[in-house]
Structure formats: structure tokens, C-alpha cells
Amino acid sequence: MGFVKENLEMVEKEIEKACQKSGRNRSDVTLIAVSKTKPVSLVMEAYDAGIRDFGENKVQELVQKYEEMPKDIRWHMIGHLQTNKVKYIIDKVCLIHGVDSLHLAQEISRQAVRHNLTANILIEVNIGGEESKFGCRYEEAEKLVKEISLLPQIAVKGLMTIAPYAAKPDENRGYFVKMKQLSVDITKDSGNNIDVGILSMGMTGDYPAAIEEGATYIRVGTGIFGEREYKQNP
Ligand SMILES: *Cc1c(COP(=O)(O)O)cnc(C)c1O
């Protein structure tokens, strides 16, 4: 058995454990295998093990893998998306996780209209307030959700966050609790006109806590495919 399949079995056990601990159904949590920087040959091992949700953070890499891999894959754009690149992925992804400005949402809406589809998006919230991270401020999230929901052919489905680096799996639990509450509050305040029930949070270092606090999508890369190697700039 290859190491990807082995890793996936370990991750699956952890997911089930976290679901049990928190009284959630396994079917309410979707594992996104984050395949960025990894070759198609390796990523296909996850596909062959049954994974159908994959996440990429770069437009060019997503498009390339989209072309080369089976067509029943649900591709998630999890990275920061530049406005001028929306057109390359709009008809290839099932969910855009990192929307943090009205400007970007307007372009997504425009491209969705042009391609005659509805774009599903998540609003990225910078829950740790880190300067190095993308995402809107916690206090801005509700206003942004409301504004973007008015745009044509764009559906705000939920919230996404990249929590601070966690040295211990439990360190980000407080942030996950805050995200869950924010999603409940925004949905309630809108009189259920807007449903931001999808919560994309939790990565290799902290996904069990994220599940216990309400994540519906977890994004796991290293825990499935191993450490990433980035080419050094000369
Ligand atoms: C790379 C990445 C992940 C996966 O991180 P790991 O720590 O390798 O699991 C998750 N979410 C986003 C947005 C990423 O860019």
C-alpha cells in the first residue's frame, strides 16, 4: 500500500474520532485533499483511494490538474484569487474559498453571468487578525456577506478561515468556536435569507479541533501527501 493511502486511512480515523467525540455525523464533514505542489501521479493515489474533493491555491496549477485528472473531481480554489484570473477557473471549480473583498466578488459575479452559471463562494475571515494573512476582518464579515449576496449569480455558502499556525492541535479551538458562532449569527440576522452554514476550517495541524467545533470542510495537505518542497528563488 502506498503512503498516500496509508495517510488517508489515518486521517479518516481521526475524522471519525472527532465526529464521535462531538456527536456529529461523518457525512457532515468533507475532507478536501490539498494537492498543491504535488505531481498528478501522487495525487491520483488519493483519487484511487476514493477522494473526489481536491484543493489548489494557484490558478495555473488548478487548471493544469483539472485538464489532466478525471472529470468527476470537485475542485476547490482555496488560495488568494487575483481578480484578473477569475476567468480561468470560474467554470472549473465547485467552490471558491478565499473571497475577501467586494471587488473580487464583483468580478466572480461578472464571470458567472458570462458563463451562465452560479458561482459558489465562501467569505474568508482573518480570524486571528494576523497581518500576514488574507481575509476580511471579523467585524467586517457580516457586511461583506450581505453586500456580496446582492450580486447576480453568486451564492455565498459560508465562511472560511486559515487559523494561525498551531504548534499544538488544540491551540486554535477558540478561533473555530468564534467562526461557528459568526456563521450562526450572520444566518440568523438575515432572517435565514442568507445561509452561511458551510464552514471551511482546519488543516493538518488542527483539523480534529475544527471538526469538533463545527467545520464542514477540512483542508488537509501535508497529512495526506507529506511535506511540500518549494523551489528556492535563485
Ligand atoms: C496549503 C493549504 C492547506 C493545507 O495545509 P496543510 O497544513 O498542509 O494541511 C489548507 N488550506 C489552505 C488555504 C492552504 O493554502
mmCIF file of N, CA and C and ligand atoms in Angstrom, residues 34 36 57 78-79 160 162 203-205 219-223 228, ligand 1:
data_model
loop_
_atom_site.group_PDB
_atom_site.id
_atom_site.type_symbol
_atom_site.label_atom_id
_atom_site.label_comp_id
_atom_site.label_asym_id
_atom_site.label_seq_id
_atom_site.Cartn_x
_atom_site.Cartn_y
_atom_site.Cartn_z
ATOM 1 N N VAL A 34 -5.603 18.608 -0.140
ATOM 2 C CA VAL A 34 -4.902 19.768 -0.697
ATOM 3 C C VAL A 34 -3.651 19.283 -1.444
ATOM 4 N N LYS A 36 -1.694 20.891 -3.735
ATOM 5 C CA LYS A 36 -0.769 21.898 -4.281
ATOM 6 C C LYS A 36 0.687 21.423 -4.209
ATOM 7 N N ASN A 57 -4.238 26.098 -4.561
ATOM 8 C CA ASN A 57 -4.219 27.527 -4.218
ATOM 9 C C ASN A 57 -3.656 28.407 -5.331
ATOM 10 N N ILE A 78 -8.674 27.274 -3.023
ATOM 11 C CA ILE A 78 -8.531 27.611 -1.602
ATOM 12 C C ILE A 78 -7.574 28.769 -1.365
ATOM 13 N N GLY A 79 -6.906 29.219 -2.413
ATOM 14 C CA GLY A 79 -5.906 30.271 -2.234
ATOM 15 C C GLY A 79 -6.462 31.652 -2.504
ATOM 16 N N MET A 160 -14.807 30.828 5.514
ATOM 17 C CA MET A 160 -13.562 30.065 5.500
ATOM 18 C C MET A 160 -12.539 30.815 6.333
ATOM 19 N N ILE A 162 -8.178 30.608 7.599
ATOM 20 C CA ILE A 162 -6.878 29.961 7.794
ATOM 21 C C ILE A 162 -6.418 30.422 9.165
ATOM 22 N N MET A 203 -6.719 22.428 9.212
ATOM 23 C CA MET A 203 -5.689 21.925 8.316
ATOM 24 C C MET A 203 -4.965 20.785 9.045
ATOM 25 N N THR A 204 -3.857 20.332 8.491
ATOM 26 C CA THR A 204 -3.194 19.164 9.076
ATOM 27 C C THR A 204 -2.963 19.309 10.585
ATOM 28 N N GLY A 205 -2.542 20.515 11.007
ATOM 29 C CA GLY A 205 -2.157 20.690 12.405
ATOM 30 C C GLY A 205 -3.310 20.795 13.385
ATOM 31 N N ARG A 219 -9.360 21.083 5.210
ATOM 32 C CA ARG A 219 -8.421 21.129 4.084
ATOM 33 C C ARG A 219 -7.087 20.554 4.544
ATOM 34 N N VAL A 220 -6.795 19.325 4.122
ATOM 35 C CA VAL A 220 -5.602 18.647 4.614
ATOM 36 C C VAL A 220 -4.635 18.359 3.476
ATOM 37 N N GLY A 221 -3.424 18.884 3.596
ATOM 38 C CA GLY A 221 -2.397 18.655 2.584
ATOM 39 C C GLY A 221 -1.299 17.745 3.096
ATOM 40 N N THR A 222 -0.437 18.303 3.941
ATOM 41 C CA THR A 222 0.710 17.565 4.477
ATOM 42 C C THR A 222 0.320 16.216 5.085
ATOM 43 N N GLY A 223 -0.766 16.184 5.783
ATOM 44 C CA GLY A 223 -1.211 14.958 6.450
ATOM 45 C C GLY A 223 -1.564 13.834 5.485
ATOM 46 N N ARG A 228 5.654 19.569 1.774
ATOM 47 C CA ARG A 228 5.817 20.164 0.444
ATOM 48 C C ARG A 228 7.225 20.722 0.293
HETATM 49 C C1 LIG B 1 -1.793 24.587 1.918
HETATM 50 C C2 LIG B 1 -3.130 24.874 2.463
HETATM 51 C C3 LIG B 1 -3.798 23.939 3.290
HETATM 52 C C4 LIG B 1 -3.202 22.621 3.717
HETATM 53 O O1 LIG B 1 -2.232 22.796 4.691
HETATM 54 P P1 LIG B 1 -1.555 21.558 5.446
HETATM 55 O O2 LIG B 1 -1.001 22.144 6.680
HETATM 56 O O3 LIG B 1 -0.516 21.016 4.521
HETATM 57 O O4 LIG B 1 -2.626 20.564 5.707
HETATM 58 C C5 LIG B 1 -5.063 24.278 3.733
HETATM 59 N N1 LIG B 1 -5.652 25.445 3.404
HETATM 60 C C6 LIG B 1 -5.045 26.343 2.615
HETATM 61 C C7 LIG B 1 -5.747 27.601 2.267
HETATM 62 C C8 LIG B 1 -3.767 26.106 2.128
HETATM 63 O O5 LIG B 1 -3.164 27.018 1.352
#
